[in-house]
Each structure stands twice: as C-alpha cells, then as structure tokens.
Amino acid sequence: MCEALDGFEGGLQMGGRGVTNLRYANDIILIVCSVMELQTLLDRLDNACKRYGLQINADKTKVMTTAEATCSISCGNSILEKVDMYAYLGSLITMDGECDKEIRSRLAKGYA
C-alpha cells in the first residue's frame, strides 16, 4: 500500500491531514474526492500488488460514491460493481452516511 500511495496527491483532507485509505488486514477502503482520483489510486494499487504476485479480487471489490450517479471504475479487465451500502468489518456503510440501517441491523441481530 505504501508503494501505491507514494507520491499520490489525492485523497480527503481531515484535520489538516490527507486521508486516502482505511486498512484492516487485507480489507481496504480507498477514500478520494473524485472518480478520476479513485481510478488512479486503484490502478496504482493494482500495479503495486502485481509486483508482489498479488491480485485484487474484482468480484469482492465494490465502488461507492456520493459525487456522481454514474461512474465506471475498472480493475484490470473488470468493471467494478457500484453499491449504495456495504458491510465493512461488521458495520454497514451507506453512501448517505446515515446510521439508521446500521442501528436497525444491530437491533435485529440482538432480538434474534
């Protein structure tokens, strides 16, 4: 990941620092401000992975964006699926940033 980020100027500014990703083990969320930045960062990550004999699983990789209703992000020869909601490390992340679906999900699990 460090190789992919080396020299990358994009990302989101939070508290005076540039944030480009969240990582836990082999789960990564890329954080950028535009579709073009996302494609660039994903290409850089894919190239860095290939240098070490790794590959990104395009079937498990999803795209969530709030900026543009239509976007086409590719990884290798595959177009990535665009989603409105995604489970990351057991929490639901939604494109609108609301947490009501997460709360309902946790309540349902508690009742079960």
PDB file of N, CA and C in Angstrom:
ATOM      1  N   MET A   1       0.830  -1.183   0.000  1.00  0.00           N
ATOM      2  CA  MET A   1       0.000   0.000   0.000  1.00  0.00           C
ATOM      3  C   MET A   1       0.876   1.249   0.000  1.00  0.00           C
ATOM      4  N   CYS A   2       1.985   1.182   0.715  1.00  0.00           N
ATOM      5  CA  CYS A   2       2.877   2.344   0.757  1.00  0.00           C
ATOM      6  C   CYS A   2       3.402   2.689  -0.633  1.00  0.00           C
ATOM      7  N   GLU A   3       3.730   1.676  -1.433  1.00  0.00           N
ATOM      8  CA  GLU A   3       4.207   1.926  -2.798  1.00  0.00           C
ATOM      9  C   GLU A   3       3.124   2.575  -3.647  1.00  0.00           C
ATOM     10  N   ALA A   4       1.881   2.125  -3.489  1.00  0.00           N
ATOM     11  CA  ALA A   4       0.778   2.678  -4.276  1.00  0.00           C
ATOM     12  C   ALA A   4       0.521   4.135  -3.901  1.00  0.00           C
ATOM     13  N   LEU A   5       0.721   4.478  -2.638  1.00  0.00           N
ATOM     14  CA  LEU A   5       0.440   5.835  -2.169  1.00  0.00           C
ATOM     15  C   LEU A   5       1.605   6.789  -2.359  1.00  0.00           C
ATOM     16  N   ASP A   6       2.792   6.265  -2.607  1.00  0.00           N
ATOM     17  CA  ASP A   6       3.978   7.105  -2.726  1.00  0.00           C
ATOM     18  C   ASP A   6       3.812   8.128  -3.856  1.00  0.00           C
ATOM     19  N   GLY A   7       3.768   9.398  -3.502  1.00  0.00           N
ATOM     20  CA  GLY A   7       3.624  10.465  -4.488  1.00  0.00           C
ATOM     21  C   GLY A   7       2.193  10.768  -4.882  1.00  0.00           C
ATOM     22  N   PHE A   8       1.214  10.033  -4.347  1.00  0.00           N
ATOM     23  CA  PHE A   8      -0.193  10.284  -4.680  1.00  0.00           C
ATOM     24  C   PHE A   8      -0.651  11.550  -3.975  1.00  0.00           C
ATOM     25  N   GLU A   9      -1.205  12.486  -4.714  1.00  0.00           N
ATOM     26  CA  GLU A   9      -1.582  13.796  -4.179  1.00  0.00           C
ATOM     27  C   GLU A   9      -3.061  13.906  -3.827  1.00  0.00           C
ATOM     28  N   GLY A  10      -3.864  12.896  -4.144  1.00  0.00           N
ATOM     29  CA  GLY A  10      -5.306  12.974  -3.922  1.00  0.00           C
ATOM     30  C   GLY A  10      -5.699  12.631  -2.499  1.00  0.00           C
ATOM     31  N   GLY A  11      -6.969  12.338  -2.330  1.00  0.00           N
ATOM     32  CA  GLY A  11      -7.494  11.967  -1.026  1.00  0.00           C
ATOM     33  C   GLY A  11      -8.333  13.067  -0.421  1.00  0.00           C
ATOM     34  N   LEU A  12      -8.742  12.845   0.788  1.00  0.00           N
ATOM     35  CA  LEU A  12      -9.614  13.760   1.510  1.00  0.00           C
ATOM     36  C   LEU A  12      -8.826  14.402   2.645  1.00  0.00           C
ATOM     37  N   GLN A  13      -8.971  15.703   2.820  1.00  0.00           N
ATOM     38  CA  GLN A  13      -8.290  16.410   3.907  1.00  0.00           C
ATOM     39  C   GLN A  13      -9.165  16.358   5.157  1.00  0.00           C
ATOM     40  N   MET A  14      -8.617  15.806   6.246  1.00  0.00           N
ATOM     41  CA  MET A  14      -9.316  15.717   7.516  1.00  0.00           C
ATOM     42  C   MET A  14      -8.380  16.154   8.624  1.00  0.00           C
ATOM     43  N   GLY A  15      -8.731  17.211   9.328  1.00  0.00           N
ATOM     44  CA  GLY A  15      -7.903  17.677  10.422  1.00  0.00           C
ATOM     45  C   GLY A  15      -6.507  18.076   9.981  1.00  0.00           C
ATOM     46  N   GLY A  16      -6.392  18.589   8.754  1.00  0.00           N
ATOM     47  CA  GLY A  16      -5.098  19.019   8.241  1.00  0.00           C
ATOM     48  C   GLY A  16      -4.235  17.903   7.675  1.00  0.00           C
ATOM     49  N   ARG A  17      -4.748  16.674   7.659  1.00  0.00           N
ATOM     50  CA  ARG A  17      -4.003  15.543   7.112  1.00  0.00           C
ATOM     51  C   ARG A  17      -4.742  14.947   5.933  1.00  0.00           C
ATOM     52  N   GLY A  18      -3.992  14.443   4.986  1.00  0.00           N
ATOM     53  CA  GLY A  18      -4.590  13.779   3.837  1.00  0.00           C
ATOM     54  C   GLY A  18      -4.922  12.338   4.171  1.00  0.00           C
ATOM     55  N   VAL A  19      -6.162  11.939   3.948  1.00  0.00           N
ATOM     56  CA  VAL A  19      -6.606  10.570   4.206  1.00  0.00           C
ATOM     57  C   VAL A  19      -6.938   9.938   2.863  1.00  0.00           C
ATOM     58  N   THR A  20      -6.320   8.800   2.571  1.00  0.00           N
ATOM     59  CA  THR A  20      -6.568   8.119   1.305  1.00  0.00           C
ATOM     60  C   THR A  20      -7.125   6.712   1.486  1.00  0.00           C
ATOM     61  N   ASN A  21      -7.010   6.159   2.703  1.00  0.00           N
ATOM     62  CA  ASN A  21      -7.463   4.786   2.875  1.00  0.00           C
ATOM     63  C   ASN A  21      -7.685   4.443   4.334  1.00  0.00           C
ATOM     64  N   LEU A  22      -8.497   3.406   4.543  1.00  0.00           N
ATOM     65  CA  LEU A  22      -8.660   2.754   5.835  1.00  0.00           C
ATOM     66  C   LEU A  22      -8.277   1.304   5.608  1.00  0.00           C
ATOM     67  N   ARG A  23      -7.435   0.748   6.491  1.00  0.00           N
ATOM     68  CA  ARG A  23      -6.973  -0.627   6.286  1.00  0.00           C
ATOM     69  C   ARG A  23      -7.130  -1.446   7.553  1.00  0.00           C
ATOM     70  N   TYR A  24      -7.531  -2.679   7.356  1.00  0.00           N
ATOM     71  CA  TYR A  24      -7.529  -3.663   8.426  1.00  0.00           C
ATOM     72  C   TYR A  24      -7.213  -5.007   7.777  1.00  0.00           C
ATOM     73  N   ALA A  25      -6.053  -5.552   8.089  1.00  0.00           N
ATOM     74  CA  ALA A  25      -5.573  -6.804   7.479  1.00  0.00           C
ATOM     75  C   ALA A  25      -5.597  -6.653   5.961  1.00  0.00           C
ATOM     76  N   ASN A  26      -6.395  -7.469   5.275  1.00  0.00           N
ATOM     77  CA  ASN A  26      -6.431  -7.366   3.811  1.00  0.00           C
ATOM     78  C   ASN A  26      -7.675  -6.642   3.301  1.00  0.00           C
ATOM     79  N   ASP A  27      -8.393  -5.956   4.197  1.00  0.00           N
ATOM     80  CA  ASP A  27      -9.554  -5.163   3.804  1.00  0.00           C
ATOM     81  C   ASP A  27      -9.144  -3.697   3.716  1.00  0.00           C
ATOM     82  N   ILE A  28      -9.430  -3.073   2.587  1.00  0.00           N
ATOM     83  CA  ILE A  28      -9.016  -1.691   2.355  1.00  0.00           C
ATOM     84  C   ILE A  28     -10.197  -0.886   1.823  1.00  0.00           C
ATOM     85  N   ILE A  29     -10.367   0.325   2.360  1.00  0.00           N
ATOM     86  CA  ILE A  29     -11.297   1.296   1.794  1.00  0.00           C
ATOM     87  C   ILE A  29     -10.447   2.424   1.233  1.00  0.00           C
ATOM     88  N   LEU A  30     -10.624   2.730  -0.047  1.00  0.00           N
ATOM     89  CA  LEU A  30      -9.925   3.859  -0.657  1.00  0.00           C
ATOM     90  C   LEU A  30     -10.820   5.089  -0.545  1.00  0.00           C
ATOM     91  N   ILE A  31     -10.248   6.206  -0.111  1.00  0.00           N
ATOM     92  CA  ILE A  31     -11.012   7.435   0.103  1.00  0.00           C
ATOM     93  C   ILE A  31     -10.430   8.529  -0.789  1.00  0.00           C
ATOM     94  N   VAL A  32     -11.230   9.018  -1.708  1.00  0.00           N
ATOM     95  CA  VAL A  32     -10.790  10.061  -2.636  1.00  0.00           C
ATOM     96  C   VAL A  32     -11.931  11.043  -2.858  1.00  0.00           C
ATOM     97  N   CYS A  33     -11.645  12.117  -3.581  1.00  0.00           N
ATOM     98  CA  CYS A  33     -12.649  13.168  -3.810  1.00  0.00           C
ATOM     99  C   CYS A  33     -13.261  13.144  -5.201  1.00  0.00           C
ATOM    100  N   SER A  34     -12.767  12.308  -6.099  1.00  0.00           N
ATOM    101  CA  SER A  34     -13.333  12.273  -7.448  1.00  0.00           C
ATOM    102  C   SER A  34     -13.188  10.868  -8.033  1.00  0.00           C
ATOM    103  N   VAL A  35     -13.988  10.623  -9.055  1.00  0.00           N
ATOM    104  CA  VAL A  35     -13.937   9.334  -9.743  1.00  0.00           C
ATOM    105  C   VAL A  35     -12.570   9.143 -10.402  1.00  0.00           C
ATOM    106  N   MET A  36     -12.021  10.212 -10.954  1.00  0.00           N
ATOM    107  CA  MET A  36     -10.707  10.127 -11.593  1.00  0.00           C
ATOM    108  C   MET A  36      -9.622   9.762 -10.573  1.00  0.00           C
ATOM    109  N   GLU A  37      -9.669  10.356  -9.372  1.00  0.00           N
ATOM    110  CA  GLU A  37      -8.711  10.008  -8.323  1.00  0.00           C
ATOM    111  C   GLU A  37      -8.855   8.551  -7.911  1.00  0.00           C
ATOM    112  N   LEU A  38     -10.104   8.066  -7.840  1.00  0.00           N
ATOM    113  CA  LEU A  38     -10.343   6.676  -7.461  1.00  0.00           C
ATOM    114  C   LEU A  38      -9.726   5.726  -8.476  1.00  0.00           C
ATOM    115  N   GLN A  39      -9.965   5.998  -9.762  1.00  0.00           N
ATOM    116  CA  GLN A  39      -9.399   5.130 -10.793  1.00  0.00           C
ATOM    117  C   GLN A  39      -7.878   5.160 -10.747  1.00  0.00           C
ATOM    118  N   THR A  40      -7.294   6.332 -10.558  1.00  0.00           N
ATOM    119  CA  THR A  40      -5.835   6.461 -10.480  1.00  0.00           C
ATOM    120  C   THR A  40      -5.283   5.685  -9.300  1.00  0.00           C
ATOM    121  N   LEU A  41      -5.887   5.844  -8.121  1.00  0.00           N
ATOM    122  CA  LEU A  41      -5.398   5.152  -6.930  1.00  0.00           C
ATOM    123  C   LEU A  41      -5.576   3.648  -7.049  1.00  0.00           C
ATOM    124  N   LEU A  42      -6.696   3.208  -7.610  1.00  0.00           N
ATOM    125  CA  LEU A  42      -6.922   1.773  -7.796  1.00  0.00           C
ATOM    126  C   LEU A  42      -5.912   1.184  -8.779  1.00  0.00           C
ATOM    127  N   ASP A  43      -5.611   1.901  -9.853  1.00  0.00           N
ATOM    128  CA  ASP A  43      -4.600   1.436 -10.804  1.00  0.00           C
ATOM    129  C   ASP A  43      -3.234   1.332 -10.139  1.00  0.00           C
ATOM    130  N   ARG A  44      -2.886   2.313  -9.321  1.00  0.00           N
ATOM    131  CA  ARG A  44      -1.599   2.291  -8.615  1.00  0.00           C
ATOM    132  C   ARG A  44      -1.534   1.115  -7.647  1.00  0.00           C
ATOM    133  N   LEU A  45      -2.637   0.859  -6.939  1.00  0.00           N
ATOM    134  CA  LEU A  45      -2.688  -0.267  -6.008  1.00  0.00           C
ATOM    135  C   LEU A  45      -2.589  -1.594  -6.756  1.00  0.00           C
ATOM    136  N   ASP A  46      -3.298  -1.706  -7.878  1.00  0.00           N
ATOM    137  CA  ASP A  46      -3.255  -2.922  -8.686  1.00  0.00           C
ATOM    138  C   ASP A  46      -1.841  -3.188  -9.204  1.00  0.00           C
ATOM    139  N   ASN A  47      -1.153  -2.148  -9.669  1.00  0.00           N
ATOM    140  CA  ASN A  47       0.222  -2.312 -10.156  1.00  0.00           C
ATOM    141  C   ASN A  47       1.172  -2.724  -9.033  1.00  0.00           C
ATOM    142  N   ALA A  48       1.006  -2.131  -7.853  1.00  0.00           N
ATOM    143  CA  ALA A  48       1.850  -2.498  -6.706  1.00  0.00           C
ATOM    144  C   ALA A  48       1.596  -3.941  -6.302  1.00  0.00           C
ATOM    145  N   CYS A  49       0.342  -4.373  -6.327  1.00  0.00           N
ATOM    146  CA  CYS A  49       0.004  -5.761  -5.991  1.00  0.00           C
ATOM    147  C   CYS A  49       0.662  -6.737  -6.968  1.00  0.00           C
ATOM    148  N   LYS A  50       0.595  -6.421  -8.241  1.00  0.00           N
ATOM    149  CA  LYS A  50       1.156  -7.309  -9.266  1.00  0.00           C
ATOM    150  C   LYS A  50       2.658  -7.487  -9.105  1.00  0.00           C
ATOM    151  N   ARG A  51       3.357  -6.452  -8.645  1.00  0.00           N
ATOM    152  CA  ARG A  51       4.806  -6.574  -8.433  1.00  0.00           C
ATOM    153  C   ARG A  51       5.146  -7.627  -7.382  1.00  0.00           C
ATOM    154  N   TYR A  52       4.204  -7.919  -6.499  1.00  0.00           N
ATOM    155  CA  TYR A  52       4.430  -8.908  -5.444  1.00  0.00           C
ATOM    156  C   TYR A  52       3.650 -10.198  -5.676  1.00  0.00           C
ATOM    157  N   GLY A  53       3.107 -10.357  -6.869  1.00  0.00           N
ATOM    158  CA  GLY A  53       2.386 -11.578  -7.200  1.00  0.00           C
ATOM    159  C   GLY A  53       0.988 -11.652  -6.601  1.00  0.00           C
ATOM    160  N   LEU A  54       0.435 -10.521  -6.217  1.00  0.00           N
ATOM    161  CA  LEU A  54      -0.907 -10.471  -5.646  1.00  0.00           C
ATOM    162  C   LEU A  54      -1.875  -9.908  -6.676  1.00  0.00           C
ATOM    163  N   GLN A  55      -3.167 -10.157  -6.475  1.00  0.00           N
ATOM    164  CA  GLN A  55      -4.149  -9.558  -7.361  1.00  0.00           C
ATOM    165  C   GLN A  55      -5.378  -9.151  -6.571  1.00  0.00           C
ATOM    166  N   ILE A  56      -6.041  -8.114  -7.030  1.00  0.00           N
ATOM    167  CA  ILE A  56      -7.266  -7.627  -6.409  1.00  0.00           C
ATOM    168  C   ILE A  56      -8.424  -8.466  -6.937  1.00  0.00           C
ATOM    169  N   ASN A  57      -9.264  -8.978  -6.034  1.00  0.00           N
ATOM    170  CA  ASN A  57     -10.418  -9.768  -6.425  1.00  0.00           C
ATOM    171  C   ASN A  57     -11.530  -8.811  -6.844  1.00  0.00           C
ATOM    172  N   ALA A  58     -11.740  -8.680  -8.132  1.00  0.00           N
ATOM    173  CA  ALA A  58     -12.727  -7.728  -8.668  1.00  0.00           C
ATOM    174  C   ALA A  58     -14.152  -8.113  -8.268  1.00  0.00           C
ATOM    175  N   ASP A  59     -14.412  -9.403  -8.022  1.00  0.00           N
ATOM    176  CA  ASP A  59     -15.755  -9.829  -7.614  1.00  0.00           C
ATOM    177  C   ASP A  59     -16.094  -9.344  -6.205  1.00  0.00           C
ATOM    178  N   LYS A  60     -15.098  -9.216  -5.337  1.00  0.00           N
ATOM    179  CA  LYS A  60     -15.324  -8.766  -3.969  1.00  0.00           C
ATOM    180  C   LYS A  60     -15.139  -7.253  -3.810  1.00  0.00           C
ATOM    181  N   THR A  61     -14.630  -6.586  -4.834  1.00  0.00           N
ATOM    182  CA  THR A  61     -14.349  -5.155  -4.763  1.00  0.00           C
ATOM    183  C   THR A  61     -15.568  -4.372  -5.228  1.00  0.00           C
ATOM    184  N   LYS A  62     -16.006  -3.422  -4.421  1.00  0.00           N
ATOM    185  CA  LYS A  62     -17.194  -2.621  -4.718  1.00  0.00           C
ATOM    186  C   LYS A  62     -16.818  -1.146  -4.769  1.00  0.00           C
ATOM    187  N   VAL A  63     -17.657  -0.356  -5.435  1.00  0.00           N
ATOM    188  CA  VAL A  63     -17.462   1.089  -5.543  1.00  0.00           C
ATOM    189  C   VAL A  63     -18.678   1.772  -4.932  1.00  0.00           C
ATOM    190  N   MET A  64     -18.414   2.753  -4.061  1.00  0.00           N
ATOM    191  CA  MET A  64     -19.486   3.565  -3.504  1.00  0.00           C
ATOM    192  C   MET A  64     -19.079   5.018  -3.675  1.00  0.00           C
ATOM    193  N   THR A  65     -19.971   5.804  -4.257  1.00  0.00           N
ATOM    194  CA  THR A  65     -19.661   7.201  -4.496  1.00  0.00           C
ATOM    195  C   THR A  65     -20.873   8.067  -4.185  1.00  0.00           C
ATOM    196  N   THR A  66     -20.619   9.259  -3.698  1.00  0.00           N
ATOM    197  CA  THR A  66     -21.696  10.217  -3.475  1.00  0.00           C
ATOM    198  C   THR A  66     -21.650  11.328  -4.515  1.00  0.00           C
ATOM    199  N   ALA A  67     -20.531  11.444  -5.211  1.00  0.00           N
ATOM    200  CA  ALA A  67     -20.318  12.572  -6.123  1.00  0.00           C
ATOM    201  C   ALA A  67     -21.053  12.420  -7.449  1.00  0.00           C
ATOM    202  N   GLU A  68     -21.039  11.259  -8.029  1.00  0.00           N
ATOM    203  CA  GLU A  68     -21.611  11.074  -9.359  1.00  0.00           C
ATOM    204  C   GLU A  68     -22.504   9.839  -9.363  1.00  0.00           C
ATOM    205  N   ALA A  69     -23.692   9.984  -9.965  1.00  0.00           N
ATOM    206  CA  ALA A  69     -24.634   8.870 -10.026  1.00  0.00           C
ATOM    207  C   ALA A  69     -24.106   7.750 -10.921  1.00  0.00           C
ATOM    208  N   THR A  70     -23.412   8.117 -11.993  1.00  0.00           N
ATOM    209  CA  THR A  70     -22.878   7.108 -12.886  1.00  0.00           C
ATOM    210  C   THR A  70     -21.363   7.215 -12.910  1.00  0.00           C
ATOM    211  N   CYS A  71     -20.731   6.107 -12.672  1.00  0.00           N
ATOM    212  CA  CYS A  71     -19.277   6.062 -12.791  1.00  0.00           C
ATOM    213  C   CYS A  71     -18.894   4.656 -13.208  1.00  0.00           C
ATOM    214  N   SER A  72     -17.803   4.553 -13.886  1.00  0.00           N
ATOM    215  CA  SER A  72     -17.329   3.268 -14.365  1.00  0.00           C
ATOM    216  C   SER A  72     -15.878   3.115 -13.930  1.00  0.00           C
ATOM    217  N   ILE A  73     -15.679   2.373 -12.857  1.00  0.00           N
ATOM    218  CA  ILE A  73     -14.347   2.122 -12.322  1.00  0.00           C
ATOM    219  C   ILE A  73     -13.966   0.693 -12.682  1.00  0.00           C
ATOM    220  N   SER A  74     -12.773   0.539 -13.225  1.00  0.00           N
ATOM    221  CA  SER A  74     -12.336  -0.797 -13.620  1.00  0.00           C
ATOM    222  C   SER A  74     -11.104  -1.209 -12.841  1.00  0.00           C
ATOM    223  N   CYS A  75     -10.991  -2.516 -12.685  1.00  0.00           N
ATOM    224  CA  CYS A  75      -9.819  -3.121 -12.066  1.00  0.00           C
ATOM    225  C   CYS A  75      -9.378  -4.232 -13.012  1.00  0.00           C
ATOM    226  N   GLY A  76      -8.263  -4.013 -13.675  1.00  0.00           N
ATOM    227  CA  GLY A  76      -7.846  -4.953 -14.708  1.00  0.00           C
ATOM    228  C   GLY A  76      -8.829  -4.891 -15.856  1.00  0.00           C
ATOM    229  N   ASN A  77      -9.421  -6.048 -16.191  1.00  0.00           N
ATOM    230  CA  ASN A  77     -10.396  -6.102 -17.281  1.00  0.00           C
ATOM    231  C   ASN A  77     -11.838  -6.098 -16.795  1.00  0.00           C
ATOM    232  N   SER A  78     -12.043  -5.893 -15.497  1.00  0.00           N
ATOM    233  CA  SER A  78     -13.386  -5.976 -14.919  1.00  0.00           C
ATOM    234  C   SER A  78     -13.895  -4.603 -14.499  1.00  0.00           C
ATOM    235  N   ILE A  79     -15.166  -4.345 -14.779  1.00  0.00           N
ATOM    236  CA  ILE A  79     -15.839  -3.144 -14.285  1.00  0.00           C
ATOM    237  C   ILE A  79     -16.378  -3.485 -12.898  1.00  0.00           C
ATOM    238  N   LEU A  80     -16.080  -2.642 -11.915  1.00  0.00           N
ATOM    239  CA  LEU A  80     -16.482  -2.909 -10.539  1.00  0.00           C
ATOM    240  C   LEU A  80     -17.943  -2.539 -10.306  1.00  0.00           C
ATOM    241  N   GLU A  81     -18.593  -3.331  -9.452  1.00  0.00           N
ATOM    242  CA  GLU A  81     -19.998  -3.109  -9.119  1.00  0.00           C
ATOM    243  C   GLU A  81     -20.145  -1.872  -8.234  1.00  0.00           C
ATOM    244  N   LYS A  82     -21.139  -1.035  -8.553  1.00  0.00           N
ATOM    245  CA  LYS A  82     -21.428   0.154  -7.750  1.00  0.00           C
ATOM    246  C   LYS A  82     -22.536  -0.208  -6.759  1.00  0.00           C
ATOM    247  N   VAL A  83     -22.335   0.131  -5.481  1.00  0.00           N
ATOM    248  CA  VAL A  83     -23.303  -0.193  -4.440  1.00  0.00           C
ATOM    249  C   VAL A  83     -23.685   1.064  -3.658  1.00  0.00           C
ATOM    250  N   ASP A  84     -24.839   1.000  -2.979  1.00  0.00           N
ATOM    251  CA  ASP A  84     -25.291   2.093  -2.122  1.00  0.00           C
ATOM    252  C   ASP A  84     -25.004   1.812  -0.655  1.00  0.00           C
ATOM    253  N   MET A  85     -24.735   0.523  -0.332  1.00  0.00           N
ATOM    254  CA  MET A  85     -24.492   0.110   1.036  1.00  0.00           C
ATOM    255  C   MET A  85     -23.495  -1.049   1.013  1.00  0.00           C
ATOM    256  N   TYR A  86     -22.610  -1.086   2.017  1.00  0.00           N
ATOM    257  CA  TYR A  86     -21.596  -2.130   2.042  1.00  0.00           C
ATOM    258  C   TYR A  86     -21.251  -2.458   3.490  1.00  0.00           C
ATOM    259  N   ALA A  87     -21.075  -3.732   3.787  1.00  0.00           N
ATOM    260  CA  ALA A  87     -20.666  -4.151   5.129  1.00  0.00           C
ATOM    261  C   ALA A  87     -19.139  -4.195   5.181  1.00  0.00           C
ATOM    262  N   TYR A  88     -18.563  -3.408   6.073  1.00  0.00           N
ATOM    263  CA  TYR A  88     -17.105  -3.364   6.251  1.00  0.00           C
ATOM    264  C   TYR A  88     -16.799  -3.634   7.710  1.00  0.00           C
ATOM    265  N   LEU A  89     -16.090  -4.722   7.966  1.00  0.00           N
ATOM    266  CA  LEU A  89     -15.726  -5.130   9.321  1.00  0.00           C
ATOM    267  C   LEU A  89     -16.938  -5.198  10.243  1.00  0.00           C
ATOM    268  N   GLY A  90     -18.054  -5.711   9.713  1.00  0.00           N
ATOM    269  CA  GLY A  90     -19.253  -5.908  10.509  1.00  0.00           C
ATOM    270  C   GLY A  90     -20.153  -4.694  10.637  1.00  0.00           C
ATOM    271  N   SER A  91     -19.787  -3.566  10.044  1.00  0.00           N
ATOM    272  CA  SER A  91     -20.616  -2.362  10.115  1.00  0.00           C
ATOM    273  C   SER A  91     -21.111  -1.996   8.726  1.00  0.00           C
ATOM    274  N   LEU A  92     -22.355  -1.521   8.657  1.00  0.00           N
ATOM    275  CA  LEU A  92     -22.913  -1.099   7.382  1.00  0.00           C
ATOM    276  C   LEU A  92     -22.484   0.324   7.077  1.00  0.00           C
ATOM    277  N   ILE A  93     -21.925   0.518   5.919  1.00  0.00           N
ATOM    278  CA  ILE A  93     -21.530   1.845   5.463  1.00  0.00           C
ATOM    279  C   ILE A  93     -22.454   2.182   4.302  1.00  0.00           C
ATOM    280  N   THR A  94     -23.101   3.340   4.393  1.00  0.00           N
ATOM    281  CA  THR A  94     -24.031   3.750   3.346  1.00  0.00           C
ATOM    282  C   THR A  94     -23.520   5.003   2.651  1.00  0.00           C
ATOM    283  N   MET A  95     -23.949   5.203   1.418  1.00  0.00           N
ATOM    284  CA  MET A  95     -23.458   6.346   0.648  1.00  0.00           C
ATOM    285  C   MET A  95     -23.950   7.678   1.201  1.00  0.00           C
ATOM    286  N   ASP A  96     -25.076   7.672   1.941  1.00  0.00           N
ATOM    287  CA  ASP A  96     -25.568   8.925   2.520  1.00  0.00           C
ATOM    288  C   ASP A  96     -24.983   9.208   3.896  1.00  0.00           C
ATOM    289  N   GLY A  97     -24.218   8.254   4.446  1.00  0.00           N
ATOM    290  CA  GLY A  97     -23.561   8.453   5.731  1.00  0.00           C
ATOM    291  C   GLY A  97     -24.481   8.300   6.933  1.00  0.00           C
ATOM    292  N   GLU A  98     -25.733   7.941   6.708  1.00  0.00           N
ATOM    293  CA  GLU A  98     -26.673   7.769   7.811  1.00  0.00           C
ATOM    294  C   GLU A  98     -26.424   6.435   8.511  1.00  0.00           C
ATOM    295  N   CYS A  99     -26.837   6.335   9.760  1.00  0.00           N
ATOM    296  CA  CYS A  99     -26.577   5.110  10.513  1.00  0.00           C
ATOM    297  C   CYS A  99     -27.853   4.372  10.903  1.00  0.00           C
ATOM    298  N   ASP A 100     -29.025   4.804  10.400  1.00  0.00           N
ATOM    299  CA  ASP A 100     -30.272   4.156  10.806  1.00  0.00           C
ATOM    300  C   ASP A 100     -30.338   2.694  10.376  1.00  0.00           C
ATOM    301  N   LYS A 101     -29.817   2.359   9.207  1.00  0.00           N
ATOM    302  CA  LYS A 101     -29.813   0.965   8.756  1.00  0.00           C
ATOM    303  C   LYS A 101     -28.890   0.121   9.632  1.00  0.00           C
ATOM    304  N   GLU A 102     -27.776   0.697  10.054  1.00  0.00           N
ATOM    305  CA  GLU A 102     -26.841   0.009  10.944  1.00  0.00           C
ATOM    306  C   GLU A 102     -27.509  -0.261  12.290  1.00  0.00           C
ATOM    307  N   ILE A 103     -28.227   0.716  12.826  1.00  0.00           N
ATOM    308  CA  ILE A 103     -28.895   0.559  14.113  1.00  0.00           C
ATOM    309  C   ILE A 103     -29.980  -0.518  14.011  1.00  0.00           C
ATOM    310  N   ARG A 104     -30.791  -0.461  12.936  1.00  0.00           N
ATOM    311  CA  ARG A 104     -31.836  -1.481  12.742  1.00  0.00           C
ATOM    312  C   ARG A 104     -31.229  -2.868  12.607  1.00  0.00           C
ATOM    313  N   SER A 105     -30.122  -2.976  11.889  1.00  0.00           N
ATOM    314  CA  SER A 105     -29.452  -4.268  11.697  1.00  0.00           C
ATOM    315  C   SER A 105     -28.969  -4.830  13.034  1.00  0.00           C
ATOM    316  N   ARG A 106     -28.373  -3.998  13.849  1.00  0.00           N
ATOM    317  CA  ARG A 106     -27.861  -4.456  15.148  1.00  0.00           C
ATOM    318  C   ARG A 106     -28.995  -4.813  16.099  1.00  0.00           C
ATOM    319  N   LEU A 107     -30.109  -4.047  16.056  1.00  0.00           N
ATOM    320  CA  LEU A 107     -31.258  -4.387  16.884  1.00  0.00           C
ATOM    321  C   LEU A 107     -31.858  -5.733  16.474  1.00  0.00           C
ATOM    322  N   ALA A 108     -31.952  -5.963  15.163  1.00  0.00           N
ATOM    323  CA  ALA A 108     -32.496  -7.239  14.674  1.00  0.00           C
ATOM    324  C   ALA A 108     -31.614  -8.400  15.101  1.00  0.00           C
ATOM    325  N   LYS A 109     -30.297  -8.212  15.050  1.00  0.00           N
ATOM    326  CA  LYS A 109     -29.378  -9.271  15.496  1.00  0.00           C
ATOM    327  C   LYS A 109     -29.530  -9.520  16.994  1.00  0.00           C
ATOM    328  N   GLY A 110     -29.763  -8.441  17.753  1.00  0.00           N
ATOM    329  CA  GLY A 110     -29.945  -8.582  19.204  1.00  0.00           C
ATOM    330  C   GLY A 110     -31.231  -9.314  19.546  1.00  0.00           C
ATOM    331  N   TYR A 111     -32.323  -9.006  18.815  1.00  0.00           N
ATOM    332  CA  TYR A 111     -33.585  -9.686  19.053  1.00  0.00           C
ATOM    333  C   TYR A 111     -33.508 -11.145  18.675  1.00  0.00           C
ATOM    334  N   ALA A 112     -32.711 -11.479  17.658  1.00  0.00           N
ATOM    335  CA  ALA A 112     -32.591 -12.877  17.214  1.00  0.00           C
ATOM    336  C   ALA A 112     -31.853 -13.664  18.263  1.00  0.00           C
TER     337      ALA A 112
END
